[in-house]
mmCIF file of C-alpha atoms and ligand atoms in Angstrom:
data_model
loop_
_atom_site.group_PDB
_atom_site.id
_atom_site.type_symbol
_atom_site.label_atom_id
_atom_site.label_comp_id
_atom_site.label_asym_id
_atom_site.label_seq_id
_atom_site.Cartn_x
_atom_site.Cartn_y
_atom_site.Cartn_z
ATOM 1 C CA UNK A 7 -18.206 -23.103 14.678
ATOM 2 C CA UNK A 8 -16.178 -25.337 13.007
ATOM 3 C CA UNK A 9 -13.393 -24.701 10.390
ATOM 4 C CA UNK A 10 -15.452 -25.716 7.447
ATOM 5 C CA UNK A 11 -18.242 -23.552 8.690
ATOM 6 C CA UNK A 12 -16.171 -20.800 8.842
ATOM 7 C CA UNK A 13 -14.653 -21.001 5.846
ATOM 8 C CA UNK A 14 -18.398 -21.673 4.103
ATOM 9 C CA UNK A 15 -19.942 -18.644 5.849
ATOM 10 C CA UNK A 16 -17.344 -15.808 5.957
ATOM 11 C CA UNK A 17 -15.025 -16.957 2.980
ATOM 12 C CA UNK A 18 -16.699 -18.308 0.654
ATOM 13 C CA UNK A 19 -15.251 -16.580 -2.035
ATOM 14 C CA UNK A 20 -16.225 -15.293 -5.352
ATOM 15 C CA UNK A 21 -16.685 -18.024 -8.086
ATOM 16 C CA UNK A 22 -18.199 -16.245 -10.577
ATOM 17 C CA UNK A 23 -15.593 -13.400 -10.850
ATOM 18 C CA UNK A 24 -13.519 -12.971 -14.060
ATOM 19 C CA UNK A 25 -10.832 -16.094 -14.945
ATOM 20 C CA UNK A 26 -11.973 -17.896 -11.612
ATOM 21 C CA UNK A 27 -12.598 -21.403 -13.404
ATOM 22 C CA UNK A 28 -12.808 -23.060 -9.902
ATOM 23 C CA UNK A 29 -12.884 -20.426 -6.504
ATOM 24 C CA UNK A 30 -12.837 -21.191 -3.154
ATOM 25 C CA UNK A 31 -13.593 -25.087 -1.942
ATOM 26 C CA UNK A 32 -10.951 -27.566 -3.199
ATOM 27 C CA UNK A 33 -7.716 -28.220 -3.069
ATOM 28 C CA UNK A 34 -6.807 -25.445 -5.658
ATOM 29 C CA UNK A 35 -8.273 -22.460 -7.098
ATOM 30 C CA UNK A 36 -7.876 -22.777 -10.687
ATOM 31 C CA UNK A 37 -7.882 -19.389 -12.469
ATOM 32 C CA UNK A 38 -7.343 -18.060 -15.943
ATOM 33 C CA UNK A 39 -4.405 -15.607 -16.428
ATOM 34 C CA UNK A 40 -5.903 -13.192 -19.001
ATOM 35 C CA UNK A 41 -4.003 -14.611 -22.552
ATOM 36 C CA UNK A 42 -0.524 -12.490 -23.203
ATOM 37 C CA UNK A 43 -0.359 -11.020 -20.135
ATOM 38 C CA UNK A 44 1.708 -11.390 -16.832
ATOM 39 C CA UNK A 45 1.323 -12.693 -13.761
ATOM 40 C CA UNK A 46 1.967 -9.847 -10.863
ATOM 41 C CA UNK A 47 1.994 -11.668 -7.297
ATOM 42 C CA UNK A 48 2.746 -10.407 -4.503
ATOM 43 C CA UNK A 49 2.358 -11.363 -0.704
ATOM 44 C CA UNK A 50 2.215 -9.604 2.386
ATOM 45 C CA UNK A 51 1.570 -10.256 6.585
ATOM 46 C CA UNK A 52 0.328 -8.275 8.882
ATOM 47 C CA UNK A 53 0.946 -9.528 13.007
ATOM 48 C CA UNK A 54 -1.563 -7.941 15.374
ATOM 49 C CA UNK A 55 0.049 -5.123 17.202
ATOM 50 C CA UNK A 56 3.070 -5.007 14.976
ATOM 51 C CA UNK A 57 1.419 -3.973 11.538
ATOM 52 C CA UNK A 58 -1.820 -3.079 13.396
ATOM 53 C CA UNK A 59 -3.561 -2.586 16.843
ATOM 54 C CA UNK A 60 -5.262 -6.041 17.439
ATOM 55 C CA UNK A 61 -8.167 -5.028 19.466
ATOM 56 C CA UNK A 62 -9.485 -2.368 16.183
ATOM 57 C CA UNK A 63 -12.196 -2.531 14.989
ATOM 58 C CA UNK A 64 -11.959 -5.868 12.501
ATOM 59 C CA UNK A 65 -13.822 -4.548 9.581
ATOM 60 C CA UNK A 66 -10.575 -2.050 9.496
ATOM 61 C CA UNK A 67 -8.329 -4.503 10.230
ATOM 62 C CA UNK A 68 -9.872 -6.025 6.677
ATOM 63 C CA UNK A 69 -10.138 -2.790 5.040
ATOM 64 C CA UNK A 70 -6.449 -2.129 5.806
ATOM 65 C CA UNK A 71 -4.844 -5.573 5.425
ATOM 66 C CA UNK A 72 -5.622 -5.844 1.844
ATOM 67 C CA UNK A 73 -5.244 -2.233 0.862
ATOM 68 C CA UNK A 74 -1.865 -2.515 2.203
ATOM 69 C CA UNK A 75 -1.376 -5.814 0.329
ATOM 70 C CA UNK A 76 -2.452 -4.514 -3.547
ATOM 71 C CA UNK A 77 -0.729 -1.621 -3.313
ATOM 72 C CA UNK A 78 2.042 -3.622 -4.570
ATOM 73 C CA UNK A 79 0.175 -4.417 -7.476
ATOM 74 C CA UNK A 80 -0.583 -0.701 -7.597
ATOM 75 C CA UNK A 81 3.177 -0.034 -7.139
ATOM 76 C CA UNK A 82 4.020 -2.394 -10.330
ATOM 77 C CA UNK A 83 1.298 -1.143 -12.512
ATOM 78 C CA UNK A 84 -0.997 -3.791 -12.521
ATOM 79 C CA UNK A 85 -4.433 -4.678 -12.467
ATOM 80 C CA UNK A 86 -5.652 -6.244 -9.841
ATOM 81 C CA UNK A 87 -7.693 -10.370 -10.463
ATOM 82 C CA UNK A 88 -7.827 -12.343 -7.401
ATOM 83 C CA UNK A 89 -6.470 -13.351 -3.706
ATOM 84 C CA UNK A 90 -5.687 -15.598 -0.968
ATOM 85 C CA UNK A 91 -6.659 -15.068 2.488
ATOM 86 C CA UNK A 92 -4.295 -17.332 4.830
ATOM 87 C CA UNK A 93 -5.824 -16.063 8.083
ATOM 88 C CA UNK A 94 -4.402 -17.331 12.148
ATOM 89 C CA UNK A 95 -6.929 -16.645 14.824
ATOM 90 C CA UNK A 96 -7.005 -16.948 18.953
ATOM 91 C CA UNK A 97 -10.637 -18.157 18.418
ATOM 92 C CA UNK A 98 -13.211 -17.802 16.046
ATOM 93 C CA UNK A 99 -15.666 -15.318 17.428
ATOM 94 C CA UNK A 100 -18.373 -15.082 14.957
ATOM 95 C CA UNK A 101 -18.927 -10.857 15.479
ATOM 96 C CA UNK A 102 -15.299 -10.637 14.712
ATOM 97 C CA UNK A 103 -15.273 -12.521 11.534
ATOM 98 C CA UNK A 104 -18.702 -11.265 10.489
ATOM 99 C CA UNK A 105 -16.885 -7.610 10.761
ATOM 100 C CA UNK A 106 -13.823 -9.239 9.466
ATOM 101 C CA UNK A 107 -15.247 -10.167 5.945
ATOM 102 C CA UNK A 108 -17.241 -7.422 5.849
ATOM 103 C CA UNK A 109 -14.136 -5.162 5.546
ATOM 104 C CA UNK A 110 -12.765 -7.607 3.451
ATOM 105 C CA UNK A 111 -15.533 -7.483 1.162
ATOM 106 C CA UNK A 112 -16.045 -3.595 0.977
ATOM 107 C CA UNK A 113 -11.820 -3.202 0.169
ATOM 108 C CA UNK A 114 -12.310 -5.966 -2.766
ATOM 109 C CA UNK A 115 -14.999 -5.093 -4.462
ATOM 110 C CA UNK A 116 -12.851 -1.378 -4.262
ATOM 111 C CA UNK A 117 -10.329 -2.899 -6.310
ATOM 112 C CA UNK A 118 -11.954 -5.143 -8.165
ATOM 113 C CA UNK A 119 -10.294 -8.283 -6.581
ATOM 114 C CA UNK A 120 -11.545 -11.704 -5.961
ATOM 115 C CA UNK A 121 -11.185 -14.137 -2.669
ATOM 116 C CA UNK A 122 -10.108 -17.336 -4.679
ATOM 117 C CA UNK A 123 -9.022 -19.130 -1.463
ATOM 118 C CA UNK A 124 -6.647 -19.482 1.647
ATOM 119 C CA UNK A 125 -5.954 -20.965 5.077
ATOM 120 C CA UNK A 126 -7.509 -20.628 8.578
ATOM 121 C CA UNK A 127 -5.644 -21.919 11.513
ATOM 122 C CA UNK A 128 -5.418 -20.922 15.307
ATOM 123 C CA UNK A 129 -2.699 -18.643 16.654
ATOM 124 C CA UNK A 130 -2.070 -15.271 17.103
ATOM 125 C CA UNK A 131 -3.847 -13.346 15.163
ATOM 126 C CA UNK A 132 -1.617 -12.695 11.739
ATOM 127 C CA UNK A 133 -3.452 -11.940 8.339
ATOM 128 C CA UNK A 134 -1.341 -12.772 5.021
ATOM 129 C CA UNK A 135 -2.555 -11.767 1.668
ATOM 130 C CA UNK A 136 -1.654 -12.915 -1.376
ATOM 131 C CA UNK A 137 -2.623 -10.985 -4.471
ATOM 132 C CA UNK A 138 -2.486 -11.185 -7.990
ATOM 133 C CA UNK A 139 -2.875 -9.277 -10.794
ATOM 134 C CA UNK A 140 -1.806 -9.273 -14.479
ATOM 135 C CA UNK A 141 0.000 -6.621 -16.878
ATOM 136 C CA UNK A 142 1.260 -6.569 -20.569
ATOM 137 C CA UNK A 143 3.984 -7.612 -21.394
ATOM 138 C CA UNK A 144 6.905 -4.633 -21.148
ATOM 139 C CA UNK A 145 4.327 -2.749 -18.965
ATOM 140 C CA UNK A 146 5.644 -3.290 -15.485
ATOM 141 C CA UNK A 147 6.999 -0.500 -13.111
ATOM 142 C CA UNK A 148 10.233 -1.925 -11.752
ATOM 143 C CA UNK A 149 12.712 -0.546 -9.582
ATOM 144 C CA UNK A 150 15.344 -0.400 -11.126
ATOM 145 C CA UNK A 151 14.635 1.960 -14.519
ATOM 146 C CA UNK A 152 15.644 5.337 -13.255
ATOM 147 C CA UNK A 153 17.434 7.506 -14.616
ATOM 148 C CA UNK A 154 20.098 10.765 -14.394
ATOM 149 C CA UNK A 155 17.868 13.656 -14.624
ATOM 150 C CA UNK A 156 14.360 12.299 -14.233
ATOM 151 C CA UNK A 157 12.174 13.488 -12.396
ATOM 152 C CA UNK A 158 11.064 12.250 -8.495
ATOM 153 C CA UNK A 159 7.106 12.321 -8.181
ATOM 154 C CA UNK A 160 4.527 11.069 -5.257
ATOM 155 C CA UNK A 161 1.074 11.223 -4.978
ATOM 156 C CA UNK A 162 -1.057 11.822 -2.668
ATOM 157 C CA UNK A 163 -0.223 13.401 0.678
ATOM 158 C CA UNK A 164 2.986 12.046 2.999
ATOM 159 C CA UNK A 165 3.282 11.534 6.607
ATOM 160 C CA UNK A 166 -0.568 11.060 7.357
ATOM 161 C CA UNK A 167 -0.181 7.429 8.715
ATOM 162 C CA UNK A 168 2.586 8.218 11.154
ATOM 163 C CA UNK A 169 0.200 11.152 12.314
ATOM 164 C CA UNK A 170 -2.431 8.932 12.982
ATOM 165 C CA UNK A 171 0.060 6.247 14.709
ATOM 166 C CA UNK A 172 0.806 8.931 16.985
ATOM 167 C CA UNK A 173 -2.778 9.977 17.428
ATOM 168 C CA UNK A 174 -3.737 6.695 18.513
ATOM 169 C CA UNK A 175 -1.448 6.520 20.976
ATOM 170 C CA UNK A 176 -1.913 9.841 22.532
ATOM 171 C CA UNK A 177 1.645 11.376 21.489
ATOM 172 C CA UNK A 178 -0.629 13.928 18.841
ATOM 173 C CA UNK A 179 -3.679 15.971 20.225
ATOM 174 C CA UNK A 180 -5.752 16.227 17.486
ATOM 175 C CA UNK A 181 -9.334 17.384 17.272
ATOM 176 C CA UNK A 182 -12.898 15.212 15.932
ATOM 177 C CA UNK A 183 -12.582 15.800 12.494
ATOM 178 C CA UNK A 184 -8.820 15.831 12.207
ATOM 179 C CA UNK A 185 -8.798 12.423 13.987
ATOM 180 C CA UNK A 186 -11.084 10.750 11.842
ATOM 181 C CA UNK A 187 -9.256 12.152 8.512
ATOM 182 C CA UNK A 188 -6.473 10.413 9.662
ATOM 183 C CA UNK A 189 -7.828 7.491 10.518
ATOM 184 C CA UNK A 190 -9.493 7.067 7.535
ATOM 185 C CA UNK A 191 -5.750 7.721 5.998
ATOM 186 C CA UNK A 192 -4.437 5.020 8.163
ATOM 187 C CA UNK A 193 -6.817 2.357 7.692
ATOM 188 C CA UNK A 194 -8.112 2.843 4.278
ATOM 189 C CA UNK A 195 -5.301 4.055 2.116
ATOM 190 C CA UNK A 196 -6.886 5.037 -1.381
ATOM 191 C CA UNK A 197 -6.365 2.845 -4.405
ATOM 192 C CA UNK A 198 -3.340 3.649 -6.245
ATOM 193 C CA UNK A 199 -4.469 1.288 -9.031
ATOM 194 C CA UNK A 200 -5.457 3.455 -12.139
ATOM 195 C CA UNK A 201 -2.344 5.842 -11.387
ATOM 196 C CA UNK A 202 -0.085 2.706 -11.546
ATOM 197 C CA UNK A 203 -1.687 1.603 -15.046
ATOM 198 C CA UNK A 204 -1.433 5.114 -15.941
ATOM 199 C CA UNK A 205 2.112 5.463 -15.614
ATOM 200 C CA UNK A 206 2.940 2.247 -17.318
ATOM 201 C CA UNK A 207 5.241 3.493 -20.682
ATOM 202 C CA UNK A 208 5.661 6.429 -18.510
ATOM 203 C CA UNK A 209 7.563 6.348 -15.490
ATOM 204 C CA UNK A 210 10.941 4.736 -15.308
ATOM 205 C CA UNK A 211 10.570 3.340 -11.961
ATOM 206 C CA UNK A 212 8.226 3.158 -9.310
ATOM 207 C CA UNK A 213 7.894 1.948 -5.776
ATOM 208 C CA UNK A 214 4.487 2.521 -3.055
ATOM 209 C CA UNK A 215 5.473 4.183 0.056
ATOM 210 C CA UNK A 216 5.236 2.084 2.813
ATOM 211 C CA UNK A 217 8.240 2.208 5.006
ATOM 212 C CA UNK A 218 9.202 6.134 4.360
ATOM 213 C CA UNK A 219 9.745 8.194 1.433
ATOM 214 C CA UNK A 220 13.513 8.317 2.224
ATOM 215 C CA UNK A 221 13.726 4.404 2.645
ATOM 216 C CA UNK A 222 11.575 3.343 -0.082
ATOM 217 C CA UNK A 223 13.454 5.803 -2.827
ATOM 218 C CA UNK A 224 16.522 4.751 -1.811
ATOM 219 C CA UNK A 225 15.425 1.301 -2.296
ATOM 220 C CA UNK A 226 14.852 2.757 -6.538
ATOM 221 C CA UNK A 227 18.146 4.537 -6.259
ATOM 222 C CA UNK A 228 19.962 1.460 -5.142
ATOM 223 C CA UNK A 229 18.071 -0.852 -7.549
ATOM 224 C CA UNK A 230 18.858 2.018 -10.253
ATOM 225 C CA UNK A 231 22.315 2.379 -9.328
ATOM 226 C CA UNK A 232 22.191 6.507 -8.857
ATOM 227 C CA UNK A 233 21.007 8.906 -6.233
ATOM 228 C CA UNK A 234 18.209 11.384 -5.421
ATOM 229 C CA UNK A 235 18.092 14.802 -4.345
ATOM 230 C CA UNK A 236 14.665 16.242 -3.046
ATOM 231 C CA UNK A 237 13.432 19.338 -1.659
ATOM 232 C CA UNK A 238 11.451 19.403 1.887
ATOM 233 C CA UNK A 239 9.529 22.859 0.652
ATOM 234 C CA UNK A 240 8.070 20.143 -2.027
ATOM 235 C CA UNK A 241 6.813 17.491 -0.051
ATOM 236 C CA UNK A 242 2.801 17.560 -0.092
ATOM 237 C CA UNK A 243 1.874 17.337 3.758
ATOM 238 C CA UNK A 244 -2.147 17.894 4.348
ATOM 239 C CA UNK A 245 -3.612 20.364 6.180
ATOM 240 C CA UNK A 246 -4.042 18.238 9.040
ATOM 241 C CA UNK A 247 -0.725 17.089 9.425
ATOM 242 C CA UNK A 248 0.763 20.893 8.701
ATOM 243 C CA UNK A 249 -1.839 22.240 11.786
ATOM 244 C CA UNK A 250 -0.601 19.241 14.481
ATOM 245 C CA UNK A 251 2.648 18.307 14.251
ATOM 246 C CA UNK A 252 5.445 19.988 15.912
ATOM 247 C CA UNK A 253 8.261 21.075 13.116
ATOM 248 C CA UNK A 254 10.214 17.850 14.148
ATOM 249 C CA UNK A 255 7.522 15.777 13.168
ATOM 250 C CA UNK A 256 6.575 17.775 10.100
ATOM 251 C CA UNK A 257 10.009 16.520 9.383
ATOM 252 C CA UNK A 258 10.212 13.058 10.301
ATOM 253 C CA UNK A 259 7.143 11.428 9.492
ATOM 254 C CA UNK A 260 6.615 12.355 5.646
ATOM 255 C CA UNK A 261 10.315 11.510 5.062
ATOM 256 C CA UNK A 262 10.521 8.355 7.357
ATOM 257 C CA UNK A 263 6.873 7.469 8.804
ATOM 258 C CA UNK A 264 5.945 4.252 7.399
ATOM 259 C CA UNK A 265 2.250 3.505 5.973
ATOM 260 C CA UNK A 266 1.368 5.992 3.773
ATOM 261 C CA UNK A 267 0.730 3.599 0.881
ATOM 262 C CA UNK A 268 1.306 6.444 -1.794
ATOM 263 C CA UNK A 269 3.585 5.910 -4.782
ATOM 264 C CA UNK A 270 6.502 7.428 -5.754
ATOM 265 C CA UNK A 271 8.194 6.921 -9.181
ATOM 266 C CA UNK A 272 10.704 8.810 -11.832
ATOM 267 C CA UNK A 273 10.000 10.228 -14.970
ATOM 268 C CA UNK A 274 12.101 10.500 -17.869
ATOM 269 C CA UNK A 275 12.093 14.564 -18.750
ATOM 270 C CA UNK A 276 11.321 13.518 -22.446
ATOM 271 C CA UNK A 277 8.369 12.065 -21.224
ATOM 272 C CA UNK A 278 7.069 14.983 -19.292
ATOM 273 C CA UNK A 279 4.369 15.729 -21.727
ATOM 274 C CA UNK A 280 3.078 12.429 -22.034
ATOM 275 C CA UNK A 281 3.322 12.642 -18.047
ATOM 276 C CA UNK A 282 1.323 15.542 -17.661
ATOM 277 C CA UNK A 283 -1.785 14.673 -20.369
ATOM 278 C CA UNK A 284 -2.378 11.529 -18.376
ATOM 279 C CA UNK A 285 -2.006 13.569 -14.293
ATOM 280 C CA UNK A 286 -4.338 16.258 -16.164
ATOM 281 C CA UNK A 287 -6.778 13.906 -17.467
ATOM 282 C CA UNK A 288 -7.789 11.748 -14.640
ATOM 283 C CA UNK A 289 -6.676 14.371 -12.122
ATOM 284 C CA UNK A 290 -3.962 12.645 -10.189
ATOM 285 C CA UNK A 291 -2.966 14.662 -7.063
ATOM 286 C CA UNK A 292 0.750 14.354 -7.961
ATOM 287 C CA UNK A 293 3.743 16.231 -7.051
ATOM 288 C CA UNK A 294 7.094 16.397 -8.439
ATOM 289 C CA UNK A 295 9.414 16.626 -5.301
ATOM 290 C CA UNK A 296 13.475 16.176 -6.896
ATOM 291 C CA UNK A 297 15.470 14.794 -9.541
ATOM 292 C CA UNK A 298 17.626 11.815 -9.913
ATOM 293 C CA UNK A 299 21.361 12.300 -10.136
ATOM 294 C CA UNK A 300 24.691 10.809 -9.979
ATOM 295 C CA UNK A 301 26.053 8.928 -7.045
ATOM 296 C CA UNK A 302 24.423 6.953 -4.322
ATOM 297 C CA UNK A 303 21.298 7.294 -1.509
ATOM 298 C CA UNK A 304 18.527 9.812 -0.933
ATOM 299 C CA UNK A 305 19.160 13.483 0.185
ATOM 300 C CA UNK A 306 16.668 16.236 1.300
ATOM 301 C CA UNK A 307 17.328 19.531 1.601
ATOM 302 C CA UNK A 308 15.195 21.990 3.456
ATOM 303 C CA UNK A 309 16.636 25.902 3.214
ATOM 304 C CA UNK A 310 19.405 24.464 0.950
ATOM 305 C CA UNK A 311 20.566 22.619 3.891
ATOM 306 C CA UNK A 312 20.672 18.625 3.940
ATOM 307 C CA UNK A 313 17.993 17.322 6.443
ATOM 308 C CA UNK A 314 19.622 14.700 8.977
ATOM 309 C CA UNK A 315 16.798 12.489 10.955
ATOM 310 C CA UNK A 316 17.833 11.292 14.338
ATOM 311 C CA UNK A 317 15.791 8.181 14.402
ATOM 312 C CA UNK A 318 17.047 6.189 10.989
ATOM 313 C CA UNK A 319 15.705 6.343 7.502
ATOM 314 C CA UNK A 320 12.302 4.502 8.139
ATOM 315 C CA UNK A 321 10.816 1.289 9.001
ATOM 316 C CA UNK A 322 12.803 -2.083 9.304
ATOM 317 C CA UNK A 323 12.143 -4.957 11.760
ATOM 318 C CA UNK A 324 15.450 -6.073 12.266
ATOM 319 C CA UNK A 325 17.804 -3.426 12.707
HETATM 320 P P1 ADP B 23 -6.546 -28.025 2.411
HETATM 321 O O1 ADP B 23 -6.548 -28.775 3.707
HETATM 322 O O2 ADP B 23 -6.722 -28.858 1.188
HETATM 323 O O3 ADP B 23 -5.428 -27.043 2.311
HETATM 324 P P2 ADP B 23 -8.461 -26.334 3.666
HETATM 325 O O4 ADP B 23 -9.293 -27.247 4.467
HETATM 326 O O5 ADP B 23 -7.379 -25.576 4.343
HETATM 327 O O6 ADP B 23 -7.885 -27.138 2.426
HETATM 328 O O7 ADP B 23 -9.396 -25.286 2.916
HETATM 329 C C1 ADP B 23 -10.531 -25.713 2.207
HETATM 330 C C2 ADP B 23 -10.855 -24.706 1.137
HETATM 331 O O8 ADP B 23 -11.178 -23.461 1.744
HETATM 332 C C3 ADP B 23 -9.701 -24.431 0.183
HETATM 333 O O9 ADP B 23 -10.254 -24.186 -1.097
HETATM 334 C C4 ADP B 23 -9.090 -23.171 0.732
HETATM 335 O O10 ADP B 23 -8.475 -22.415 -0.313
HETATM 336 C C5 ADP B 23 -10.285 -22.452 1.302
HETATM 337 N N1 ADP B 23 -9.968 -21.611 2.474
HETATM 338 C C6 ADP B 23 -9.494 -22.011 3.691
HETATM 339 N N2 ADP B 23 -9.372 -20.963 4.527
HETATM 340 C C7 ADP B 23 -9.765 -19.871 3.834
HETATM 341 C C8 ADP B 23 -9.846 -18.480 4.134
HETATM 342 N N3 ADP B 23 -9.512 -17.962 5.330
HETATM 343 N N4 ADP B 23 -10.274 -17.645 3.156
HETATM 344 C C9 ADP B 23 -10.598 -18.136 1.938
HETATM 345 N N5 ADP B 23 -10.580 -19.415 1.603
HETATM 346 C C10 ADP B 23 -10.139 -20.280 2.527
HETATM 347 MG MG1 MG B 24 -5.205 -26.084 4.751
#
């Protein structure tokens, strides 16, 4: 199979989605930004066997890669319109791709999202994902809008996808249907879309969770120029998680595990109401974990005591 052929049969993109004037087949896609709004974009990579084990399954591979990849759109508040696939392969095996753009497929029409084009070359195998997406004007989630006194929130449960890391490499015993919940967790982290767009007027700054909880908040404290204090009693760890892990881990991986995909964001107390119409209509799993306050970094406290991890704050490829 050829590169054309490729391209025609797995990636052929959809032309008839919304503001796709011209998809996937020339030289440029030429799309329609929706009129007043802004253009979100956002790009991410993932290397085999650095963001993900090469030899899974490739419809999770898919499934993951652009999950991972739109939760920055999530993370920003915006909606989700179209992406690029640039994708590097050892060979093209069609079983793999056919899995491949299955995945692919499954996570876009999830979201909403539409294949507008890319890139397929030989190499190791890397994925990058571009997405974009589009938000009013004033609407945007930044970093850098919190507060003294707001409020710290997250959704969703923390620590799952270092759980499953550790799973798949035998360092967690975990039974059948405790594996496969965090697997699922791992490779298909839920949209975070309609929370985003939810908390747009709302939160004061927001970030998704994907190299820890400690990392990315201090990444809004710095941007924000104050601190955070948060309480380890607070943290939402599942069941799962709570059963298997030793209390070391119970520790380490919701405050530093990378992967989880969730968001975290700050909200403003006089907004608080507003905050809780919107978590209590569409019934957000969201939990309010600390409170922004004067000075610099990210503390936790567990018994009243400040929680010191051995291994680092959280994920970074060059140390
Ligand atoms: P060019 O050489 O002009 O960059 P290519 O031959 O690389 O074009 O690609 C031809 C068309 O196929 C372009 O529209 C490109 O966006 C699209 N394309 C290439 N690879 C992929 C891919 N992996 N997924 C989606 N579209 C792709
Ligand atoms: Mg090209």
């Amino acid at each position: 199979m050829n590169e054309f052929e490729l391209i025609q049969q797995f990636f052929s993109g959809d032309p008839r989605a919304p503001g796709v004037e011209l998809g996937v087949g020339d030289d440029c896609a030429l799309l329609q930004i929706p009129q007043g709004q802004l253009l979100a974009v956002s790009v991410d990579t993932l290397v085999g066997d650095v963001h993900f084990p090469s030899q899974a399954d490739p419809e999770l591979i898919a499934e993951r890669a652009l999950r991972v990849t739109v939760s920055d759109l999530a993370a920003m508040g915006a909606e989700p319109l179209w992406y690029t696939l640039a994708l590097t392969l050892p060979d093209a095996d069609p079983h793999w791709l056919e899995s491949f753009s299955f995945g692919l497929g499954a996570a876009a029409s999830d979201f909403d999202i539409a294949l507008v084009g890319g890139d397929t070359t030989r190499g190791p195998l890397t994925i990058t994902l571009q997405v974009y997406g589009c938000l009013p004007p004033g609407g945007a989630l930044r970093r850098d809008g919190a507060g003294l006194g707001d409020i710290v929130f997250v959704s969703g449960s923390l620590g799952d996808s270092a759980a499953a890391l550790a799973a798949m490499k035998k360092e967690l015993v975990v039974g059948g249907d405790d594996s496969a919940y965090l697997q699922e967790r791992y490779y298909k982290p839920e949209s975070q879309i309609a929370i985003g767009k939810a908390l747009r007027g709302i939160a004061s700054a927001a970030i998704d969770i994907s190299d820890g909880l400690l990392q990315d908040l201090g990444h809004i404290c710095r941007a924000s120029d104050v601190a955070a204090v948060i309480e380890y009693e607070r943290l939402p760890l599942s069941s799962v998680l709570r059963g298997s892990a030793s209390e070391a881990q119970a520790i380490s991986w919701p405050l530093a595990g990378g992967d989880d995909y969730r968001l975290c964001f700050t909200v403003p107390r006089d907004r608080l109401d507003a905050f809780e119409n919107i978590a209590d209509r569409y019934s957000f799993d969201l939990t309010a974990i600390g409170e922004i306050v004067a000075g610099t970094g990210v503390t936790c406290l567990k018994d009243g005591q400040v929680v010191k991890l051995a291994a680092g704050q959280g994920f970074q490829h060059f140390r």
